[in-house]
Amino acid sequence: MTTTPQTVSFLGLGEMGSALARAAMQAGHSTIVWNRSAGKAQALAEAGARVAASPADAVDAEAIVVCLLDHASVHEVLDPVADRLAGRRLINLTTTSPDGSRELADWAAGVGADYLDGGIMATPEMIGTSQSSVLYSGSQPLYDEHRELLELWGRPEYFGDDAGMASLYDLALLSGMYVMFAGFFHGAAMVGASGVPAKEFAVRAADWLQTVVGLISEYAEVIDGGDYSVPGQQSLVFSDISDIVNASRAQGISTEVVDVVQRLIHRQIDAGHGSDGLARVIESIKNPEAAA
Ligand code: FVH
């Protein structure tokens, strides 16, 4: 990909920060790098990056990319250079939280900097490949002006000027991933108790999950339509997972993962919605206190 060369600074050269900086360098950007422990800058220095002696020495750039451990470390690094950030463009790719991102956007506005928040949906090895996507929110001008740079890291997508939205999507997607992994671990423990290796189960689980993943768009349509009684859906009564809970217990494993799902289903059945579709479970999640 050809890009218009810019000077881009990278604060934080952990696994992810280094991958982002490497991609920028490979595309021909003049790259300034800084990391708290100096050793992590060495490989990039050998590849041609200028190593800044301090964050203050790194702010003179068209874009400042921040990729640190967490929200607190972003403040630890940026607060001391606050008086040098007026007119600068900050792209924060540190995982924080929706409110953490909004707080950083407000802080940046207070020091006169433009702020774009990003949620990276990739591992460092995926950066720059078609498997990587990065969710952004915050300053649209910054997003538009630096689009070429952002495209180097993965498919960029913009979620509006509320700086917390990228983080919200990021964490919502990760919640889907973790719960799916927990489901896989549960299934692997079930068959594992009968001597089946997790590796063998994984092949079938991956196949099965791919078969059923298409159903989420059908559920989404029902949820957005607001009518859980639409005919043709699998009902909540039919979705009772007592067999799974009982079989898990019989295998001598924990039922914690499946108990949660069973509770969410039964909250709706107990409230008289047993003939409605499974998608109604979202009401148990949306209204934790209410019965339905
Ligand atoms: N790695 C991944 O797969 C995920 C994918 C999704 C997005 N995350 C987030 O990206 C942020 C950085 O992750 P990382 O993989 O680069 O993390 P580390 O390799 O552990 O590097 C952490 C860097 O942060 C520096 N650091 C930590 N605390 C401070 C501080 N108080 N002051 C200054 N720098 C700090 C650390 O420096 P050092 O320990 O080398 O001196 C590293 O450069 C993260 O938000 C992920 O959630 C990655």
PDB file of C-alpha atoms and ligand atoms in Angstrom, residues 12-17 34-37 40 67-70 73 76-77 93-95 120 122-124, ligand 1:
ATOM      1  CA  GLY A  12       4.388   2.180  24.404  1.00  0.00           C
ATOM      2  CA  LEU A  13       6.273  -0.596  22.671  1.00  0.00           C
ATOM      3  CA  GLY A  14       4.784  -3.697  24.207  1.00  0.00           C
ATOM      4  CA  GLU A  15       3.775  -6.489  21.837  1.00  0.00           C
ATOM      5  CA  MET A  16       0.983  -4.420  20.316  1.00  0.00           C
ATOM      6  CA  GLY A  17       2.675  -1.013  20.248  1.00  0.00           C
ATOM      7  CA  TRP A  34       9.338   5.650  23.158  1.00  0.00           C
ATOM      8  CA  ASN A  35       8.969   2.987  25.810  1.00  0.00           C
ATOM      9  CA  ARG A  36       9.352   3.117  29.583  1.00  0.00           C
ATOM     10  CA  SER A  37      11.911   0.277  29.500  1.00  0.00           C
ATOM     11  CA  LYS A  40      11.962  -2.683  23.851  1.00  0.00           C
ATOM     12  CA  CYS A  67      -0.561   1.881  23.189  1.00  0.00           C
ATOM     13  CA  LEU A  68       0.069   1.263  26.864  1.00  0.00           C
ATOM     14  CA  LEU A  69      -1.154  -1.197  29.434  1.00  0.00           C
ATOM     15  CA  ASP A  70      -4.281   0.536  30.711  1.00  0.00           C
ATOM     16  CA  SER A  73      -0.636   4.204  32.445  1.00  0.00           C
ATOM     17  CA  GLU A  76       1.073   8.437  33.822  1.00  0.00           C
ATOM     18  CA  VAL A  77       2.716   8.975  30.462  1.00  0.00           C
ATOM     19  CA  LEU A  93      -5.205   2.280  21.180  1.00  0.00           C
ATOM     20  CA  THR A  94      -4.861   1.257  24.809  1.00  0.00           C
ATOM     21  CA  THR A  95      -7.756  -0.881  26.028  1.00  0.00           C
ATOM     22  CA  ILE A 120      -8.026  -3.320  18.395  1.00  0.00           C
ATOM     23  CA  ALA A 122      -6.617  -8.472  16.683  1.00  0.00           C
ATOM     24  CA  THR A 123      -3.524  -9.953  18.252  1.00  0.00           C
ATOM     25  CA  PRO A 124      -0.133  -8.361  17.498  1.00  0.00           C
TER      26      PRO A 124
HETATM   27  N1  FVH B   1      -1.772  -8.065  22.862  1.00  0.00           N
HETATM   28  C1  FVH B   1      -3.021  -8.296  22.475  1.00  0.00           C
HETATM   29  O1  FVH B   1      -3.316  -9.322  21.918  1.00  0.00           O
HETATM   30  C2  FVH B   1      -4.144  -7.293  22.762  1.00  0.00           C
HETATM   31  C3  FVH B   1      -5.093  -7.160  21.591  1.00  0.00           C
HETATM   32  C4  FVH B   1      -6.185  -6.156  21.833  1.00  0.00           C
HETATM   33  C5  FVH B   1      -5.639  -4.834  22.374  1.00  0.00           C
HETATM   34  N2  FVH B   1      -4.724  -5.061  23.460  1.00  0.00           N
HETATM   35  C6  FVH B   1      -4.398  -3.877  24.245  1.00  0.00           C
HETATM   36  O2  FVH B   1      -3.273  -3.163  23.742  1.00  0.00           O
HETATM   37  C7  FVH B   1      -2.591  -2.535  24.830  1.00  0.00           C
HETATM   38  C8  FVH B   1      -1.122  -2.917  24.804  1.00  0.00           C
HETATM   39  O3  FVH B   1      -1.027  -4.313  24.795  1.00  0.00           O
HETATM   40  P1  FVH B   1       0.370  -5.047  24.616  1.00  0.00           P
HETATM   41  O4  FVH B   1       0.098  -6.399  24.087  1.00  0.00           O
HETATM   42  O5  FVH B   1       1.307  -4.207  23.874  1.00  0.00           O
HETATM   43  O6  FVH B   1       0.801  -5.168  26.158  1.00  0.00           O
HETATM   44  P2  FVH B   1       2.252  -5.363  26.765  1.00  0.00           P
HETATM   45  O7  FVH B   1       3.105  -6.147  25.842  1.00  0.00           O
HETATM   46  O8  FVH B   1       2.022  -5.892  28.144  1.00  0.00           O
HETATM   47  O9  FVH B   1       2.838  -3.875  26.859  1.00  0.00           O
HETATM   48  C9  FVH B   1       2.374  -2.942  27.800  1.00  0.00           C
HETATM   49  C10 FVH B   1       3.075  -1.633  27.530  1.00  0.00           C
HETATM   50  O10 FVH B   1       2.630  -0.669  28.488  1.00  0.00           O
HETATM   51  C11 FVH B   1       3.782  -0.100  29.116  1.00  0.00           C
HETATM   52  N3  FVH B   1       3.434   0.352  30.449  1.00  0.00           N
HETATM   53  C12 FVH B   1       2.737  -0.309  31.378  1.00  0.00           C
HETATM   54  N4  FVH B   1       2.574   0.454  32.458  1.00  0.00           N
HETATM   55  C13 FVH B   1       3.200   1.618  32.222  1.00  0.00           C
HETATM   56  C14 FVH B   1       3.379   2.822  32.955  1.00  0.00           C
HETATM   57  N5  FVH B   1       2.870   2.962  34.160  1.00  0.00           N
HETATM   58  N6  FVH B   1       4.091   3.823  32.383  1.00  0.00           N
HETATM   59  C15 FVH B   1       4.596   3.695  31.138  1.00  0.00           C
HETATM   60  N7  FVH B   1       4.461   2.576  30.377  1.00  0.00           N
HETATM   61  C16 FVH B   1       3.761   1.555  30.919  1.00  0.00           C
HETATM   62  C17 FVH B   1       4.816  -1.203  29.104  1.00  0.00           C
HETATM   63  O11 FVH B   1       6.066  -0.630  29.310  1.00  0.00           O
HETATM   64  P3  FVH B   1       7.308  -1.513  29.868  1.00  0.00           P
HETATM   65  O12 FVH B   1       6.732  -2.439  30.915  1.00  0.00           O
HETATM   66  O13 FVH B   1       7.859  -2.257  28.686  1.00  0.00           O
HETATM   67  O14 FVH B   1       8.255  -0.531  30.424  1.00  0.00           O
HETATM   68  C18 FVH B   1       4.595  -1.756  27.693  1.00  0.00           C
HETATM   69  O15 FVH B   1       5.205  -0.942  26.721  1.00  0.00           O
HETATM   70  C19 FVH B   1      -3.286  -2.982  26.119  1.00  0.00           C
HETATM   71  O16 FVH B   1      -4.190  -1.994  26.531  1.00  0.00           O
HETATM   72  C20 FVH B   1      -4.037  -4.222  25.676  1.00  0.00           C
HETATM   73  O17 FVH B   1      -5.185  -4.492  26.454  1.00  0.00           O
HETATM   74  C21 FVH B   1      -3.609  -5.936  23.160  1.00  0.00           C
END
